[in-house]
Coordinates of C-alpha atoms in Angstrom, one line a residue:
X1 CA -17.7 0.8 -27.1
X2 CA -18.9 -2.6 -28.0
X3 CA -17.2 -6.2 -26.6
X4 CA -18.1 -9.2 -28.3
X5 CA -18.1 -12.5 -27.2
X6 CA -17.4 -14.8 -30.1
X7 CA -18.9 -18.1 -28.1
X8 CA -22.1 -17.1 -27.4
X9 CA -22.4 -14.3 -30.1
X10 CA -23.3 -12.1 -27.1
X11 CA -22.4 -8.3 -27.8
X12 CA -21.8 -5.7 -24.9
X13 CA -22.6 -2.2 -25.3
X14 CA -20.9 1.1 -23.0
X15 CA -21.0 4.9 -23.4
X16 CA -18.2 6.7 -24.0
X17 CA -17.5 10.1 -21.7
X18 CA -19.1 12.6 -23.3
X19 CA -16.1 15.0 -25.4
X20 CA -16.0 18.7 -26.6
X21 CA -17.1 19.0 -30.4
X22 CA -14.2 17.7 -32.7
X23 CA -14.3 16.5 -35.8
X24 CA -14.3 13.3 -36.0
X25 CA -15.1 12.7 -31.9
X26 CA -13.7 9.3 -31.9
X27 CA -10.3 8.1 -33.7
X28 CA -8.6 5.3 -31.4
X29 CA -4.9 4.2 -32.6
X30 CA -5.0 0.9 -30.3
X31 CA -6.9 -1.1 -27.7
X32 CA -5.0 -3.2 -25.3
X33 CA -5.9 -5.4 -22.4
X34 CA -3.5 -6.0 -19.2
X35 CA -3.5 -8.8 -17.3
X36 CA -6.8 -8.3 -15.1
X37 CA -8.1 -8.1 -18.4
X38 CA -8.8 -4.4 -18.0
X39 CA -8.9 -2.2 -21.6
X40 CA -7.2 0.7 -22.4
X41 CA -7.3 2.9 -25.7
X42 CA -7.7 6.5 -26.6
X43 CA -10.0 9.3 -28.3
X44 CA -9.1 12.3 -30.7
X45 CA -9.3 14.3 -27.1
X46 CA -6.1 13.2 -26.5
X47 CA -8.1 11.3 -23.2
X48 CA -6.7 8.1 -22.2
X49 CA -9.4 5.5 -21.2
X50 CA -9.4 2.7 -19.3
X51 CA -12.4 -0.1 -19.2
X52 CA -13.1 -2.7 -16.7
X53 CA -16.5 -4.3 -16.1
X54 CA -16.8 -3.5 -12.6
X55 CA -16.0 -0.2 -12.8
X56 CA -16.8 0.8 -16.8
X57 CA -14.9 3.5 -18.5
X58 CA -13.0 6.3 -16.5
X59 CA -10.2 8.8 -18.1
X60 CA -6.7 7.8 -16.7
X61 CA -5.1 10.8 -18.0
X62 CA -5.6 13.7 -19.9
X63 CA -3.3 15.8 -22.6
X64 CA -3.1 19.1 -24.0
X65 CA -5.5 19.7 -27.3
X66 CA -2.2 19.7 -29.4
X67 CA -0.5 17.0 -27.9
X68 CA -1.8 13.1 -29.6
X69 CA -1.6 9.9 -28.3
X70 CA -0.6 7.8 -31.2
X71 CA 0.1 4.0 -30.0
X72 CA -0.7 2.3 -27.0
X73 CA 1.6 -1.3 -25.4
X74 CA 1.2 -3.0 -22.3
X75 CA 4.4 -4.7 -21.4
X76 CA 4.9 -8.4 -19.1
X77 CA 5.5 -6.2 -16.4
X78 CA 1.8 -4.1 -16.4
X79 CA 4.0 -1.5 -17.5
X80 CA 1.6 0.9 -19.9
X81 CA 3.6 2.7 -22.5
X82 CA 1.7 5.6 -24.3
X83 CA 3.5 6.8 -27.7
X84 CA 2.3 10.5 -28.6
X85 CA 3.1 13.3 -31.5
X86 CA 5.8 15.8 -29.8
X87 CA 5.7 14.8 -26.1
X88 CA 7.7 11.4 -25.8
X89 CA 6.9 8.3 -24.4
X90 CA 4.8 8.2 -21.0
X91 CA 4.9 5.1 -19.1
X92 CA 2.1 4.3 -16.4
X93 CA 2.4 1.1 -13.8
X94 CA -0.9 -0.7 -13.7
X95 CA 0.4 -2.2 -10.5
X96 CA 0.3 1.4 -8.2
X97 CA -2.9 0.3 -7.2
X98 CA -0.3 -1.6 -4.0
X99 CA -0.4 1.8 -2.6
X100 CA -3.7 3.6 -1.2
X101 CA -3.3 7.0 -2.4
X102 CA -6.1 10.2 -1.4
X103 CA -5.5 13.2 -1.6
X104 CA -6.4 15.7 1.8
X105 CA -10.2 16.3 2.1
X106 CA -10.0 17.9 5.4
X107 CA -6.8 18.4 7.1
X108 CA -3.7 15.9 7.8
X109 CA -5.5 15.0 11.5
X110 CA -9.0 14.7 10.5
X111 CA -8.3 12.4 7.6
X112 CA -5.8 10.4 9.7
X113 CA -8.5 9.8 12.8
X114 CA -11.4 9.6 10.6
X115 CA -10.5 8.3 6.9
X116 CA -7.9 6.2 7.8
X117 CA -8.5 5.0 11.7
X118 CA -12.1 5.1 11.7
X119 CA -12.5 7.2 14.3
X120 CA -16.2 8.4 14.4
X121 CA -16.2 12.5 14.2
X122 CA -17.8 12.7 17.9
X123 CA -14.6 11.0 19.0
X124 CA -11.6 13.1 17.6
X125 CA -10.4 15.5 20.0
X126 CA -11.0 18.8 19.3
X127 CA -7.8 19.9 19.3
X128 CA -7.2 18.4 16.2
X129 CA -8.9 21.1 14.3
X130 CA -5.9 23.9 15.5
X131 CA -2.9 21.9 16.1
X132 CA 0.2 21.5 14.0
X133 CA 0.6 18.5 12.2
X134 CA 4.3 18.7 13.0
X135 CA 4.2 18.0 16.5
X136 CA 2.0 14.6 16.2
X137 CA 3.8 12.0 18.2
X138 CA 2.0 8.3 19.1
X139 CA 3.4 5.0 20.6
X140 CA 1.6 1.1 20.4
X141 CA 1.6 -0.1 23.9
X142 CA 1.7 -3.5 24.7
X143 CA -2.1 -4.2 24.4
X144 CA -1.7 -2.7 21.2
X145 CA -3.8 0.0 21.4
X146 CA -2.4 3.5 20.1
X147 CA -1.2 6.1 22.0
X148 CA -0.9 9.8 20.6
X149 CA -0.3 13.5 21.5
X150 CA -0.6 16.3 18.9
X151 CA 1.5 19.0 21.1
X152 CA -1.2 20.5 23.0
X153 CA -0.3 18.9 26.8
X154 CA -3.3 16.0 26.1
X155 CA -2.6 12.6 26.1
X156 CA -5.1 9.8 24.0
X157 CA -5.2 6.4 24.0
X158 CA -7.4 4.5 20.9
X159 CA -9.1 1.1 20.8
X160 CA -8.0 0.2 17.5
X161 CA -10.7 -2.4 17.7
X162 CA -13.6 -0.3 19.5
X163 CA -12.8 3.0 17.9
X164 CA -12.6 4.3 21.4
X165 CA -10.4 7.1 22.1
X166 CA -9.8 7.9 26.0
X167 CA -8.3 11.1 27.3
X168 CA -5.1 10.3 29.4
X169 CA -4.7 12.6 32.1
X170 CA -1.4 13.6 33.5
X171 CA -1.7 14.6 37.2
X172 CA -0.6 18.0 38.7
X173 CA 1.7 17.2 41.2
X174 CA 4.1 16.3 38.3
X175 CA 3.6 19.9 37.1
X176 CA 3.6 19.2 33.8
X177 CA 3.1 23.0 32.3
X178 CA 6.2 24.6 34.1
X179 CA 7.7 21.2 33.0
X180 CA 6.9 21.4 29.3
X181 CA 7.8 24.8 27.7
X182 CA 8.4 23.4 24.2
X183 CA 4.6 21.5 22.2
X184 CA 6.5 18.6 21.0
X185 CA 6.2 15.3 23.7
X186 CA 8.1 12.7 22.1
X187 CA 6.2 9.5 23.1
X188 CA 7.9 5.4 22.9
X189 CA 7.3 1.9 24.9
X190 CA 9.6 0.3 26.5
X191 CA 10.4 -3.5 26.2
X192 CA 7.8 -4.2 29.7
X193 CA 5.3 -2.3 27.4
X194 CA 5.5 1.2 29.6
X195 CA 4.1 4.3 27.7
X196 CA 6.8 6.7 27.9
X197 CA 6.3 10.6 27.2
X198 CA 9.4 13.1 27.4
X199 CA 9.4 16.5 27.5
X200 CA 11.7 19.2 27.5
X201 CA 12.3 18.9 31.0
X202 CA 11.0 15.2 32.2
X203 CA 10.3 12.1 31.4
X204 CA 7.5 9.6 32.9
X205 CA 5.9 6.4 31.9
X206 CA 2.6 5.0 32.9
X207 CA 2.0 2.0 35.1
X208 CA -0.8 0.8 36.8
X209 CA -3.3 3.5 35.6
X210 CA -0.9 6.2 36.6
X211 CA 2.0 8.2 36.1
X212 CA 5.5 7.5 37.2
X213 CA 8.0 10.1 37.1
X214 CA 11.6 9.6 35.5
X215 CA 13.7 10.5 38.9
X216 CA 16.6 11.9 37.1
X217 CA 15.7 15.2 36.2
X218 CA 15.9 16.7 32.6
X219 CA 16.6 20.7 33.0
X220 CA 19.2 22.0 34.4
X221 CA 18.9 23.8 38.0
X222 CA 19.2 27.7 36.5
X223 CA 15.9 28.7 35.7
X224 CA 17.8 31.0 32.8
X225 CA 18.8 27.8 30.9
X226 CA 15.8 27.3 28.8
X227 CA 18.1 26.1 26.5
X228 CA 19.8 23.0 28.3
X229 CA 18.2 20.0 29.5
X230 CA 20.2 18.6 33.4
X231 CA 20.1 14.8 33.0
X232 CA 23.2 14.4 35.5
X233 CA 25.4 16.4 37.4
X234 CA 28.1 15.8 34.2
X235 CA 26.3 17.0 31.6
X236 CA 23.8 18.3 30.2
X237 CA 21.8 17.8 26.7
X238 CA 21.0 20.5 24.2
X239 CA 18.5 21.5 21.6
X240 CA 15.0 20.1 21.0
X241 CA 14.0 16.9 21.6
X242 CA 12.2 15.6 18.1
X243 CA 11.6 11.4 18.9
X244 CA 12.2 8.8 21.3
X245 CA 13.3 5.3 22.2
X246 CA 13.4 3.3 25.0
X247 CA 15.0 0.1 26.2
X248 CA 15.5 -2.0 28.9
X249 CA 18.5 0.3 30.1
X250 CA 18.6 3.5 28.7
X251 CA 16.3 6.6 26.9
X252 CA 17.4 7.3 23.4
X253 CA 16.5 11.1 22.4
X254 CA 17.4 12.7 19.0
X255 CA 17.4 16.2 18.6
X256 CA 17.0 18.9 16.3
X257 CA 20.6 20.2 16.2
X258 CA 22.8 18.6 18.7
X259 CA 22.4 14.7 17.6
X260 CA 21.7 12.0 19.7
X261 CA 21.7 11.3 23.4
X262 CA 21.6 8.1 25.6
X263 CA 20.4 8.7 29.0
X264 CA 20.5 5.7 31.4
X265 CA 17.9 4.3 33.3
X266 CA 19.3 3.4 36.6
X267 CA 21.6 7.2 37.2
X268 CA 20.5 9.7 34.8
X269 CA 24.0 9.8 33.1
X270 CA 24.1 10.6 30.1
X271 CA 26.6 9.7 26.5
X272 CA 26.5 12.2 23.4
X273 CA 27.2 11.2 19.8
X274 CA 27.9 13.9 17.4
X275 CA 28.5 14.4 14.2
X276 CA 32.9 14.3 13.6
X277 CA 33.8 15.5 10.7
X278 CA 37.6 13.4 11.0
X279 CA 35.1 10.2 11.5
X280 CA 33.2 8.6 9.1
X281 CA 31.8 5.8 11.5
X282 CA 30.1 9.3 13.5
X283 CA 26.5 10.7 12.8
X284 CA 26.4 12.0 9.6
X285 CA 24.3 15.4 10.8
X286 CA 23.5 16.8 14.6
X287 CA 20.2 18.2 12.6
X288 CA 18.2 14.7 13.1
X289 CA 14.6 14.5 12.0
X290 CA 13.6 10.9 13.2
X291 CA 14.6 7.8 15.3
X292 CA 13.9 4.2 15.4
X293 CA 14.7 0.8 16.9
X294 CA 15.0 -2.3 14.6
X295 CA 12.5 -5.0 16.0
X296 CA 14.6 -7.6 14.5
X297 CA 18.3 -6.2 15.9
X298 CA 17.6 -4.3 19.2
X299 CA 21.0 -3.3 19.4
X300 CA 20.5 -0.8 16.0
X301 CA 18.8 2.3 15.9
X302 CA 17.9 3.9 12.5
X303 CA 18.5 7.9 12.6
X304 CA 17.3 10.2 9.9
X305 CA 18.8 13.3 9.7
X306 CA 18.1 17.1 7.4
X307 CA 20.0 16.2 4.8
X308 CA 22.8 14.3 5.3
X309 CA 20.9 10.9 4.9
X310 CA 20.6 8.0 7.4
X311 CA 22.4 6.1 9.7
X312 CA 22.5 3.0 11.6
X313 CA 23.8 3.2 14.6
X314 CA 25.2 0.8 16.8
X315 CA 24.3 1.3 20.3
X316 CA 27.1 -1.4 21.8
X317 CA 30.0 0.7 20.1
X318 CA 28.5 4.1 19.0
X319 CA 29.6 3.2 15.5
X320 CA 27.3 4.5 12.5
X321 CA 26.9 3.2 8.9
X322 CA 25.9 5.6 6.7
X323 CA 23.5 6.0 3.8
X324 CA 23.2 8.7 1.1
X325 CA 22.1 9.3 -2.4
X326 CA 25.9 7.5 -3.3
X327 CA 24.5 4.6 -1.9
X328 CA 21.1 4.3 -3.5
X329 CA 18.7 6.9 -1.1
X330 CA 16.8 9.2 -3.4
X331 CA 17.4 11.8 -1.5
X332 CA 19.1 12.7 1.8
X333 CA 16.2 14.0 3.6
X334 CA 15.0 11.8 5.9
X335 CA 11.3 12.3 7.0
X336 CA 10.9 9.2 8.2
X337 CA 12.7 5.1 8.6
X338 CA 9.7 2.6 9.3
X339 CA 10.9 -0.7 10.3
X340 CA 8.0 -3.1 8.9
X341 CA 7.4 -6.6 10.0
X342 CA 9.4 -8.2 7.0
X343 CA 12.3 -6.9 8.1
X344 CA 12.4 -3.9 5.1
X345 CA 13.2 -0.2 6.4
X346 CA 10.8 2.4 4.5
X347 CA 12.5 5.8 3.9
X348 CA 10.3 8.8 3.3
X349 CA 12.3 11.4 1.5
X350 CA 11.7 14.9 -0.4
X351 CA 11.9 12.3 -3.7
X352 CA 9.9 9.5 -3.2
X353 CA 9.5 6.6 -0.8
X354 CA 12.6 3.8 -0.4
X355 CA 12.6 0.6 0.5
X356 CA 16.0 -0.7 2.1
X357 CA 16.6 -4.4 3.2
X358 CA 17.7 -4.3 6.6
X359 CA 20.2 -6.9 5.9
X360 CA 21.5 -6.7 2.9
X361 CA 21.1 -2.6 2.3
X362 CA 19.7 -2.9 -1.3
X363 CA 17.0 -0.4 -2.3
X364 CA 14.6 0.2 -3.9
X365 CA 12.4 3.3 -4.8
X366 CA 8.7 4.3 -5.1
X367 CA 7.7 7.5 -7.0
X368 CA 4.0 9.1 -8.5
X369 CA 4.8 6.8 -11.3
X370 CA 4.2 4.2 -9.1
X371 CA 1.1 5.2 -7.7
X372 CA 2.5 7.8 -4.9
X373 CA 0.0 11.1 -4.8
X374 CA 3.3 13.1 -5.0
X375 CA 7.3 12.5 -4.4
X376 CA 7.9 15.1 -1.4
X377 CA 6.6 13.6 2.3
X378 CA 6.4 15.8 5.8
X379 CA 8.0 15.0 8.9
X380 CA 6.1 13.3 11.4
X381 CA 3.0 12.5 9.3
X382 CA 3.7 8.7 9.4
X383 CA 1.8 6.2 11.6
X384 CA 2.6 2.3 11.4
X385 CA 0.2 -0.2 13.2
X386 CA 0.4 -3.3 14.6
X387 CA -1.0 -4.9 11.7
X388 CA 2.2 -3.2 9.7
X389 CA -0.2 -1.3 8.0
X390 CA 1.9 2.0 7.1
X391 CA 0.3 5.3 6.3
X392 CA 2.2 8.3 5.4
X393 CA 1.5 11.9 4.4
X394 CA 3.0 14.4 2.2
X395 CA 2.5 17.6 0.5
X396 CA -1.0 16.6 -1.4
X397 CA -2.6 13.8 0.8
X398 CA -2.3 10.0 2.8
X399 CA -0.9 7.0 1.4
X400 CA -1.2 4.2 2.9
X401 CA -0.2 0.1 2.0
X402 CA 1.0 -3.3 3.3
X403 CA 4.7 -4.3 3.0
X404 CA 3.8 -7.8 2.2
X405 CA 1.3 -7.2 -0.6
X406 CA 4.2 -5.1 -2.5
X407 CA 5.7 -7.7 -5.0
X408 CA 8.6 -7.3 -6.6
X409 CA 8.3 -7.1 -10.5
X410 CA 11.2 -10.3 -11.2
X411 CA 10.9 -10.4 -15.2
X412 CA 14.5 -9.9 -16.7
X413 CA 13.9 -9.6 -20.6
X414 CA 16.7 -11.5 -22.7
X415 CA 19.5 -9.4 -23.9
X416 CA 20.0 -8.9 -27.0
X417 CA 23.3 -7.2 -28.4
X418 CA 23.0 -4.4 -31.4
X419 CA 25.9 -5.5 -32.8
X420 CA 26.1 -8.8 -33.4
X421 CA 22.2 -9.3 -33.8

């Protein structure tokens, strides 16, 4: 490929990727440039080609041998159109390159810790290598360094800065083993910035270099209720605890199939909210698969749930909106509802990645086309960081991006009417 300069007269020269033997090699319909001034354009390999001078010529996509690629457009929006013989239109955004997209090279913790956070290999715990990625759980405490647990009865805390991770040890007087019969240890910080962990029969939160029990405890009293969880004398909560929250009066817990409990801070009591199926301002599920607090409304809570979509709750009155497909969710599994610092909720789904204005409720929604590795996301693979970088894993790999360098494409083309022009 040659580029000529018609100023200076000055003529550029690059290989092509070598092609399998056809007859003629070379037959490009169209060349066009988008706004970074990159060049795209095609060869009788049906390979789409994209130039830039810092990076040359790479393929951007490939077609079968009996498929062609006949015409090539770049709209105002970076949108890349691609005309072919029998297989439609494609459509590419030039803009995916907002979102960091690689696929696994390892496993979902040893590219988290090493690709993403930087850890140096010598530093990830080795427990990494055989636990599920299902039962990762963090916190950011209030010197914000991260906090994370990956279901094994360890506790780490990493310099973000250094790169240092630190083995937090949980002393045996609190018995944690006969106390912890289920992997999962949901973790959360409290407003005072308190580490919290709970398990399926305590809670405790660390202070002063050490470990202060909850004093309400979280079983029941009959050793053959494995099942129930004692936080007062009045009731009792059921099922698995997935996530939790904490606040200045009360411990939030969602669980796998009974919905969500409040426990309070000062007696142990504890308030149920369930799914009703005679009220629509209840939880839409009991089966919930993530909870968080709003950092710009702490009286709202944002629960995801298997399938029924996601709500916010209102933890004054106990009263949920909900959110669905009918109101513009892709889908109504709910893998995850990051609150970012510009006050935008990011929904991971089984079909793609929303974006929901916490105020208004208007979404929006982010798929492979627009530079997503796949569509389908995993539970509890999410991380967000006090820089409100976001990373997120699915089925294929770890994306990762900042919700403030994700611009909204504003260009409304002029309407024209095909009848009376």
């Amino acid at each position: 490929m040659h580029i000529l300069e018609p100023q200076s007269g000055r003529i550029q020269s690059f290989a092509l990727p070598p092609i399998e033997s056809i007859i003629p090699p070379w037959q490009n319909k169209s060349i066009v440039i988008d706004s970074k001034g990159s060049i795209y354009f095609s060869n009788q390999y049906n390979d789409l080609l994209r130039f830039s001078e810092t990076k040359g010529i790479n393929v951007l996509a490939k077609w079968p041998k009996e498929i062609a690629l006949r015409s090539l457009l770049i709209d105002r929006s970076d949108v890349l159109w691609v005309g072919t013989n029998k297989d439609g239109i494609r459509k590419y955004n030039l803009r995916a390159d907002m979102f960091q997209a690689i696929p696994y090279q390892h496993d979902f913790y040893t590219d988290l810790f090493v690709r993403e956070l930087g850890i140096p290999a010598s530093q990830v715990p080795v427990e990494a290598k055989k636990a599920l990625p299902y039962f990762f759980r963090y916190t950011i405490d209030k010197a914000r360094k991260l906090w994370f647990n990956m279901g094994n009865r360890r506790f780490y805390q990493l310099d973000l800065q250094t790169k240092q991770v630190t083995s937090i040890a949980v002393p045996a007087t609190i018995q944690l083993r006969r106390a912890w019969d289920k992997p999962i240890a949901p973790m959360a910080t409290d407003p005072e910035g308190h580490v919290w962990i709970v398990t399926d029969s305590l809670a405790m939160w660390y202070e002063n270099d050490r470990w202060q029990p909850f004093q309400h405890p979280l079983r029941a009293n009959n050793p053959a209720s494995t099942s129930r969880l004692r936080i007062s004398p009045y009731r009792t909560i059921e099922g698995e605890i997935l996530q939790a929250v904490v606040d200045k009066q009360a411990l939030w817990l969602a669980t796998d199939t009974k919905g969500l409990y409040r426990v309070d801070r000062r007696n142990g009591q504890i308030s149920s909210y369930k799914y009703d199926s005679k009220n629509p301002a209840s939880l839409s599920s009991n089966q919930l698969f993530c909870l968080f607090d709003d950092p710009l409304d702490q009286t709202i809570l944002w629960v995801g749930t298997f399938g029924s979509g996601l709500c916010r709750f209102d933890k004054r009155t106990g009263i949920c909106r909900r959110f669905s497909t009918q109101t513009g969710l892709p889908n109504n599994v709910i893998y995850s509802a990051i609150p970012d610092q510009q006050g935008f909720l990011w929904i991971g789904t089984n079909q793609g990645l929303c974006r929901m204005d916490r105020r208004s409720f208007q979404t929006r929604t982010y798929t492979s086309e627009d530079g997503l590795l796949e569509d389908e996301f995993n539970r509890f693979h999410f991380l967000h960081l006090p820089n409100d970088l976001i990373l997120m894993g699915g089925l294929d790999g770890i994306i990762s991006f900042y919700p403030r360098q994700l611009k909204d494409d504003t260009y409304q083309p002029p309407y024209k009417s095909p009848i009376f022009n």
